Amino acid sequence: MKANVSTSHPPPESAIDRNAPEYPPAEGEAESHYFETNPKPEYLDEVEGRVREFIKLHDGKRRIALVTSGGTTVPLENNTVRFIDNFSAGTRGATSTELLLEQGYAVIFLHRQFSLLPYSRHYSHTTNCFLDYMVERDGQVTIDDKYQEEMMKVLKQYQNVQKHKLMLLVPFTTVNQYMWTLRMISLQLGQLSAPQTTLFYLAAAVSDFFIPTYRVSEHKIQSEGGGEKLMVNLDPVPKFLKRLVENWTPGAMIVSFKLETDSSILLSKSRKALERYNHQLVIGNLLQTRKHEVTFVTNDSVQKYTLSEEDEKSGKEIEAIIIPQVIRIHNEWISSNSKK
Ligand code: PMT
């Protein structure tokens, strides 16, 4: 039985309009304050070791990309029963990672745990349940003939990536885990001898507001028998992109995404992001049309890319248009930043 209705796309008129003024980019002081007051995840040192090993294996042999993917959560309780989440499924990040790997990049995939993963995304979650691809034959479970060719292709790509250790999976759930891990990986990548060969592709949907650790309730918030309102007081999450560009990984090519729901402000917000953070490329997208339309904004150009209806019907994904263009811009970035 296939789930043939989608519950993840509310009518556009009920989507949030984030036309509010933005908080300024975080400077050094905001960075120290954040990382001093929000504790380091206890597993981070172990992940750091794996990241170091991965970078050592690929440095100088191929370009390395950090792809962030999926949404961060904001826990309302320390022993978390409830949390604030967002819609991102990780499709953009997982699909783009497959294409970057195909083009010779090694990829650190910083993703929301249990969101879509490269390769397995084709057969996971309710819209593509892996059981629908299987049949019973002579008492054995096997793949249905009609999916053999397509599945063999995905399997071979996946096995090649595994064999050559071309992808490192690094999970996060909360916005605090994301921030700590992003900074740790960025600082590691910042030590490479040719930083211009590194690509940051920041497709994760990062919470804009959170509850700092010192204000999070330790136990499940009680409803006190009903009738009481729950007032949630959220602080803005520091905008660390400027720190990343200028201090954590200077010289790398950085692509950020701008998500809006109101088409009339998408371009101005994307331009503003480029100006504030001083990086190379903002990819603007609207919640409602993100799967078939994106706008690339650089310092000297604005270019819209659209997936035609025909392409969409044939199963082509917009990332197949996005990634070659990102690589083209990355090539230019490398040429203009390499010693002659
Ligand atoms: O996963 P899918 O369902 O396929 O959806 C893909 C997507 C719509 C989530 C993706 O294409 C996208 O737009 N991702 C970015 C969404 C987002 O959070 O945008 P933003 O405007 O809040 O942030 C802009 C950029 O600033 C992001 O690249 C983020 O990495 C960065 N940022 C955000 C918050 C923060 N505190 N610090 C940051 O540096």
Coordinates of C-alpha atoms and ligand atoms in Angstrom, one line a residue:
M1 CA 0.0 0.0 0.0
K2 CA 1.6 3.3 -1.1
A3 CA 0.9 6.5 0.9
N4 CA -0.5 8.6 -2.0
V5 CA -1.5 11.7 -0.3
S6 CA 1.0 14.3 1.0
T7 CA 0.5 15.8 4.4
S8 CA 3.7 17.8 4.3
H9 CA 2.5 20.7 2.1
P10 CA 0.1 23.0 3.8
P11 CA -1.8 25.4 1.6
P12 CA 0.6 28.3 0.7
E13 CA -1.7 30.9 2.2
S14 CA -1.2 29.2 5.6
A15 CA 2.6 29.1 5.4
I16 CA 4.5 31.5 7.7
D17 CA 5.7 34.7 6.1
R18 CA 9.1 35.5 7.5
N19 CA 9.2 39.1 6.3
A20 CA 10.4 40.3 9.7
P21 CA 13.7 42.3 10.0
E22 CA 16.7 39.9 10.5
Y23 CA 19.1 39.9 13.4
P24 CA 22.7 41.1 12.6
P25 CA 25.4 38.6 11.8
A26 CA 27.2 37.2 14.8
E27 CA 30.6 38.6 15.6
G28 CA 33.4 37.0 17.8
E29 CA 31.8 38.0 21.1
A30 CA 28.4 36.3 20.2
E31 CA 30.4 33.2 19.2
S32 CA 32.2 33.0 22.6
H33 CA 29.0 33.7 24.4
Y34 CA 27.0 31.0 22.5
F35 CA 29.6 28.3 22.9
E36 CA 30.3 29.1 26.5
T37 CA 26.7 29.0 27.5
N38 CA 25.4 26.1 25.4
P39 CA 27.2 22.8 26.2
K40 CA 29.3 20.8 23.7
P41 CA 27.6 17.5 22.7
E42 CA 29.3 14.7 24.6
Y43 CA 30.0 12.7 21.5
L44 CA 31.6 15.6 19.6
D45 CA 35.2 14.5 20.2
E46 CA 34.6 11.1 18.7
V47 CA 33.0 12.7 15.6
E48 CA 35.9 15.1 15.4
G49 CA 38.3 12.1 15.2
R50 CA 36.3 10.7 12.3
V51 CA 36.2 14.0 10.5
R52 CA 40.0 14.4 10.9
E53 CA 40.6 11.0 9.5
F54 CA 38.2 11.6 6.5
I55 CA 39.9 14.9 5.7
K56 CA 43.3 13.4 5.9
L57 CA 42.3 10.6 3.5
H58 CA 41.0 13.0 0.8
D59 CA 43.0 16.2 1.2
G60 CA 45.0 16.9 -1.9
K61 CA 43.4 14.0 -3.8
R62 CA 39.9 15.4 -4.4
R63 CA 37.7 18.3 -3.5
I64 CA 35.9 18.0 -0.2
A65 CA 32.3 19.3 0.2
L66 CA 30.4 19.8 3.4
V67 CA 26.7 19.4 2.7
T68 CA 24.2 20.2 5.5
S69 CA 20.8 18.7 5.3
G70 CA 17.4 18.5 7.0
G71 CA 16.0 20.6 9.8
T72 CA 17.2 21.3 13.4
T73 CA 15.0 20.9 16.4
V74 CA 14.6 23.2 19.4
P75 CA 13.9 21.1 22.5
L76 CA 11.4 22.6 25.0
E77 CA 12.7 20.2 27.7
N78 CA 16.1 18.7 28.6
N79 CA 14.6 15.3 29.0
T80 CA 12.9 16.0 25.7
V81 CA 9.3 15.0 25.2
R82 CA 8.4 18.1 23.1
F83 CA 10.4 20.1 20.6
I84 CA 9.9 22.6 17.8
D85 CA 10.7 21.3 14.4
N86 CA 10.5 22.3 10.8
F87 CA 9.4 20.8 7.5
S88 CA 12.7 19.9 5.8
A89 CA 12.9 16.3 4.8
G90 CA 16.5 16.5 3.6
T91 CA 15.7 15.9 -0.1
R92 CA 17.8 18.8 -1.3
G93 CA 20.9 17.8 0.7
A94 CA 20.7 14.0 0.0
T95 CA 20.1 14.4 -3.7
S96 CA 22.8 17.0 -4.1
T97 CA 25.3 14.8 -2.3
E98 CA 24.8 12.0 -4.7
L99 CA 25.5 14.3 -7.6
L100 CA 28.6 15.8 -5.9
L101 CA 30.0 12.3 -5.3
E102 CA 29.3 11.5 -8.9
Q103 CA 31.4 14.5 -9.9
G104 CA 34.4 13.4 -7.8
Y105 CA 33.9 15.3 -4.5
A106 CA 34.3 13.6 -1.2
V107 CA 31.3 14.6 1.0
I108 CA 30.8 15.2 4.7
F109 CA 27.0 14.8 5.0
L110 CA 25.9 16.7 8.1
H111 CA 22.3 15.7 8.4
R112 CA 19.3 15.6 10.7
Q113 CA 19.3 12.1 12.1
F114 CA 16.6 10.0 10.4
S115 CA 16.1 12.5 7.5
L116 CA 16.7 11.3 3.9
L117 CA 20.1 9.8 3.2
P118 CA 21.9 9.7 -0.2
Y119 CA 21.1 6.5 -2.1
S120 CA 18.8 4.9 0.5
R121 CA 16.5 7.9 0.0
H122 CA 15.2 6.2 -3.1
Y123 CA 13.7 3.4 -1.0
S124 CA 12.9 4.9 2.3
H125 CA 10.1 6.8 4.1
T126 CA 6.5 6.3 3.3
T127 CA 6.4 7.6 -0.3
N128 CA 9.0 5.0 -1.4
C129 CA 8.7 2.2 1.0
F130 CA 11.4 -0.5 0.4
L131 CA 8.9 -3.3 0.9
D132 CA 7.0 -2.2 -2.3
Y133 CA 10.1 -3.1 -4.3
M134 CA 10.2 -6.7 -3.1
V135 CA 8.4 -9.9 -4.1
E136 CA 8.5 -13.4 -2.8
R137 CA 9.9 -15.9 -5.2
D138 CA 10.4 -19.6 -4.4
G139 CA 10.2 -18.9 -0.7
Q140 CA 12.9 -16.2 -1.0
V141 CA 12.6 -12.4 -0.7
T142 CA 13.8 -10.8 -3.9
I143 CA 13.6 -7.5 -5.8
D144 CA 10.8 -7.2 -8.3
D145 CA 12.0 -7.6 -11.9
K146 CA 10.7 -4.3 -12.9
Y147 CA 13.0 -2.5 -10.4
Q148 CA 16.1 -4.5 -11.0
E149 CA 17.9 -2.2 -13.4
E150 CA 17.2 1.0 -11.5
M151 CA 18.1 -0.5 -8.1
M152 CA 21.3 -2.1 -9.5
K153 CA 22.4 1.4 -10.6
V154 CA 21.8 2.9 -7.2
L155 CA 23.4 -0.1 -5.4
K156 CA 26.6 0.1 -7.6
Q157 CA 27.0 3.8 -6.9
Y158 CA 26.4 3.3 -3.2
Q159 CA 28.9 0.5 -3.0
N160 CA 31.6 2.5 -4.9
V161 CA 31.2 5.3 -2.4
Q162 CA 31.4 2.9 0.5
K163 CA 34.5 1.1 -0.9
H164 CA 36.4 4.3 -1.4
K165 CA 35.2 5.9 1.8
L166 CA 34.0 8.9 -0.1
M167 CA 31.2 10.0 2.2
L168 CA 31.1 10.6 5.9
L169 CA 27.7 10.7 7.6
V170 CA 27.5 13.0 10.6
P171 CA 24.2 13.4 12.4
F172 CA 22.5 16.2 14.4
T173 CA 19.1 16.6 15.9
T174 CA 19.0 19.8 17.9
V175 CA 20.1 23.3 16.8
N176 CA 22.8 23.2 19.4
Q177 CA 24.3 20.0 18.1
Y178 CA 24.2 21.5 14.6
M179 CA 26.1 24.6 15.7
W180 CA 28.8 22.8 17.6
T181 CA 29.3 20.3 14.8
L182 CA 29.2 22.9 12.0
R183 CA 31.9 24.9 13.8
M184 CA 34.1 21.8 14.5
I185 CA 34.0 20.6 10.9
S186 CA 34.5 24.2 9.5
L187 CA 37.6 24.7 11.7
Q188 CA 39.0 21.4 10.5
L189 CA 38.4 22.2 6.9
G190 CA 39.9 25.7 7.5
Q191 CA 43.3 24.0 8.0
L192 CA 43.6 22.6 4.5
S193 CA 46.5 23.9 2.4
A194 CA 44.2 24.7 -0.5
P195 CA 41.0 26.0 1.1
Q196 CA 39.5 27.2 -2.2
T197 CA 38.9 23.5 -3.1
T198 CA 36.5 23.1 -0.3
L199 CA 32.8 23.6 -0.9
F200 CA 30.2 24.4 1.7
Y201 CA 26.7 23.6 0.6
L202 CA 24.4 24.7 3.5
A203 CA 21.0 23.3 2.6
A204 CA 19.9 22.6 6.2
A205 CA 17.0 24.4 7.6
V206 CA 18.4 25.9 10.7
S207 CA 16.1 27.2 13.5
D208 CA 16.1 30.9 13.8
F209 CA 15.0 30.9 17.4
F210 CA 15.9 28.6 20.3
I211 CA 15.9 28.3 24.1
P212 CA 19.4 28.7 25.5
T213 CA 20.4 25.7 27.7
Y214 CA 20.3 27.6 31.0
R215 CA 16.6 28.3 30.4
V216 CA 15.5 24.9 29.2
S217 CA 13.2 23.1 31.6
E218 CA 14.9 19.9 32.9
H219 CA 11.8 17.7 33.0
K220 CA 8.6 17.4 31.0
I221 CA 6.6 20.6 31.3
Q222 CA 3.4 19.8 33.3
S223 CA 0.0 20.8 32.1
E224 CA -1.2 21.2 35.7
G225 CA -4.5 19.6 34.9
G226 CA -5.3 21.8 32.0
G227 CA -6.3 25.4 31.7
E228 CA -2.8 26.9 32.0
K229 CA -1.2 28.6 28.9
L230 CA 2.3 27.6 27.9
M231 CA 4.4 30.7 27.1
V232 CA 7.5 29.9 25.2
N233 CA 10.2 32.5 25.2
L234 CA 12.8 32.0 22.4
D235 CA 16.1 33.8 21.8
P236 CA 17.4 34.4 18.3
V237 CA 20.0 31.9 17.1
P238 CA 23.2 33.7 16.3
K239 CA 23.8 34.0 12.6
F240 CA 27.2 32.3 12.4
L241 CA 27.6 32.4 8.6
K242 CA 29.8 35.5 8.8
R243 CA 32.1 33.8 11.3
L244 CA 32.3 30.7 9.1
V245 CA 33.2 32.8 6.0
E246 CA 35.7 35.1 7.7
N247 CA 37.2 33.0 10.6
W248 CA 36.4 29.3 10.6
T249 CA 37.1 28.4 6.9
P250 CA 38.4 31.5 5.1
G251 CA 39.0 30.9 1.4
A252 CA 36.4 28.1 0.9
M253 CA 33.6 28.5 -1.6
I254 CA 30.4 28.9 0.4
V255 CA 26.9 28.4 -0.9
S256 CA 24.0 29.2 1.4
F257 CA 20.3 28.9 0.8
K258 CA 17.5 31.4 1.4
L259 CA 14.1 30.0 2.0
E260 CA 11.1 32.3 1.8
T261 CA 7.3 31.8 1.3
D262 CA 6.6 35.2 -0.3
S263 CA 8.0 35.5 -3.9
S264 CA 8.1 39.3 -3.7
I265 CA 10.9 39.3 -1.1
L266 CA 13.0 36.3 -2.2
L267 CA 15.4 38.2 -4.4
S268 CA 16.0 41.1 -2.0
K269 CA 16.5 38.7 0.9
S270 CA 19.0 36.6 -1.1
R271 CA 20.9 39.7 -2.1
K272 CA 21.0 41.0 1.5
A273 CA 22.3 37.6 2.7
L274 CA 25.1 37.8 0.2
E275 CA 26.0 41.3 1.3
R276 CA 25.9 40.6 5.0
Y277 CA 27.9 37.4 5.0
N278 CA 30.2 38.3 2.1
H279 CA 30.3 34.8 0.6
Q280 CA 30.0 33.5 -3.0
L281 CA 26.5 32.2 -3.7
V282 CA 23.0 32.3 -2.3
I283 CA 20.4 29.9 -3.8
G284 CA 17.0 31.4 -3.2
N285 CA 14.0 29.1 -3.1
L286 CA 10.3 29.3 -2.1
L287 CA 8.8 26.7 0.1
Q288 CA 6.0 26.1 -2.4
T289 CA 8.1 25.7 -5.5
R290 CA 11.5 24.6 -4.2
K291 CA 11.4 21.3 -6.1
H292 CA 11.2 22.9 -9.5
E293 CA 12.6 26.4 -9.3
V294 CA 15.6 28.1 -7.7
T295 CA 17.4 31.5 -8.2
F296 CA 21.2 31.8 -8.0
V297 CA 22.3 35.1 -6.7
T298 CA 26.0 36.0 -6.9
N299 CA 27.8 39.4 -6.7
D300 CA 27.3 40.1 -10.3
S301 CA 24.4 37.9 -11.5
V302 CA 20.9 36.7 -10.9
Q303 CA 19.9 33.5 -12.7
K304 CA 16.7 31.5 -12.3
Y305 CA 16.7 27.8 -13.0
T306 CA 13.5 25.9 -13.6
L307 CA 12.7 22.3 -14.1
S308 CA 10.4 21.8 -17.1
E309 CA 7.2 19.8 -16.6
E310 CA 8.5 17.3 -19.1
D311 CA 11.8 16.9 -17.1
E312 CA 9.8 16.5 -13.9
K313 CA 7.6 13.8 -15.4
S314 CA 10.6 11.9 -16.6
G315 CA 11.9 11.8 -13.0
K316 CA 14.6 14.5 -13.3
E317 CA 15.3 16.4 -10.1
I318 CA 16.2 20.1 -9.9
E319 CA 19.4 19.2 -8.1
A320 CA 20.6 17.8 -11.5
I321 CA 20.5 21.4 -12.7
I322 CA 21.7 23.0 -9.5
I323 CA 24.8 20.9 -8.9
P324 CA 26.5 21.4 -12.4
Q325 CA 26.0 25.2 -12.0
V326 CA 27.5 25.1 -8.4
I327 CA 30.5 23.2 -9.7
R328 CA 30.9 25.7 -12.5
I329 CA 31.0 28.5 -10.0
H330 CA 33.3 26.5 -7.8
N331 CA 35.7 25.9 -10.7
E332 CA 35.8 29.7 -11.3
W333 CA 36.4 30.3 -7.6
I334 CA 39.3 27.8 -7.6
S335 CA 40.9 29.4 -10.7
S336 CA 40.6 32.9 -9.3
N337 CA 42.0 31.9 -5.9
S338 CA 44.9 29.6 -6.9
K339 CA 48.5 30.8 -7.0
K340 CA 49.5 31.5 -10.6
Ligands
PMT1 O1 15.1 19.4 2.7 P1 14.1 19.8 1.7 O2 12.7 19.4 2.1 O3 14.5 19.3 0.3 O4 14.1 21.4 1.6 C1 15.2 22.1 1.2 C2 15.3 23.5 1.8 C3 14.1 24.3 1.4 C4 15.3 23.4 3.4 C5 16.6 24.1 1.3 O5 16.6 24.3 0.0 C6 16.9 25.5 2.0 O6 16.4 26.5 1.6 N1 17.6 25.5 3.1 C7 17.9 26.7 3.9 C8 16.7 27.1 4.7 C9 17.0 28.1 5.8 O7 17.1 27.8 6.9 O8 17.2 29.3 5.3 P2 17.5 30.6 6.3 O9 17.0 31.7 5.6 O10 16.9 30.4 7.7 O11 19.1 30.5 6.5 C10 19.9 31.0 5.5 C11 21.3 30.4 5.5 O12 22.0 30.9 6.7 C12 21.3 28.9 5.6 O13 22.1 28.4 4.5 C13 21.9 28.5 7.0 O14 22.9 27.6 6.8 C14 22.5 29.8 7.4 N2 22.2 30.1 8.9 C15 21.0 30.0 9.3 C16 20.7 30.2 10.7 C17 21.8 30.5 11.5 N3 21.6 30.7 12.8 N4 23.1 30.6 11.1 C18 23.3 30.4 9.8 O15 24.4 30.5 9.4

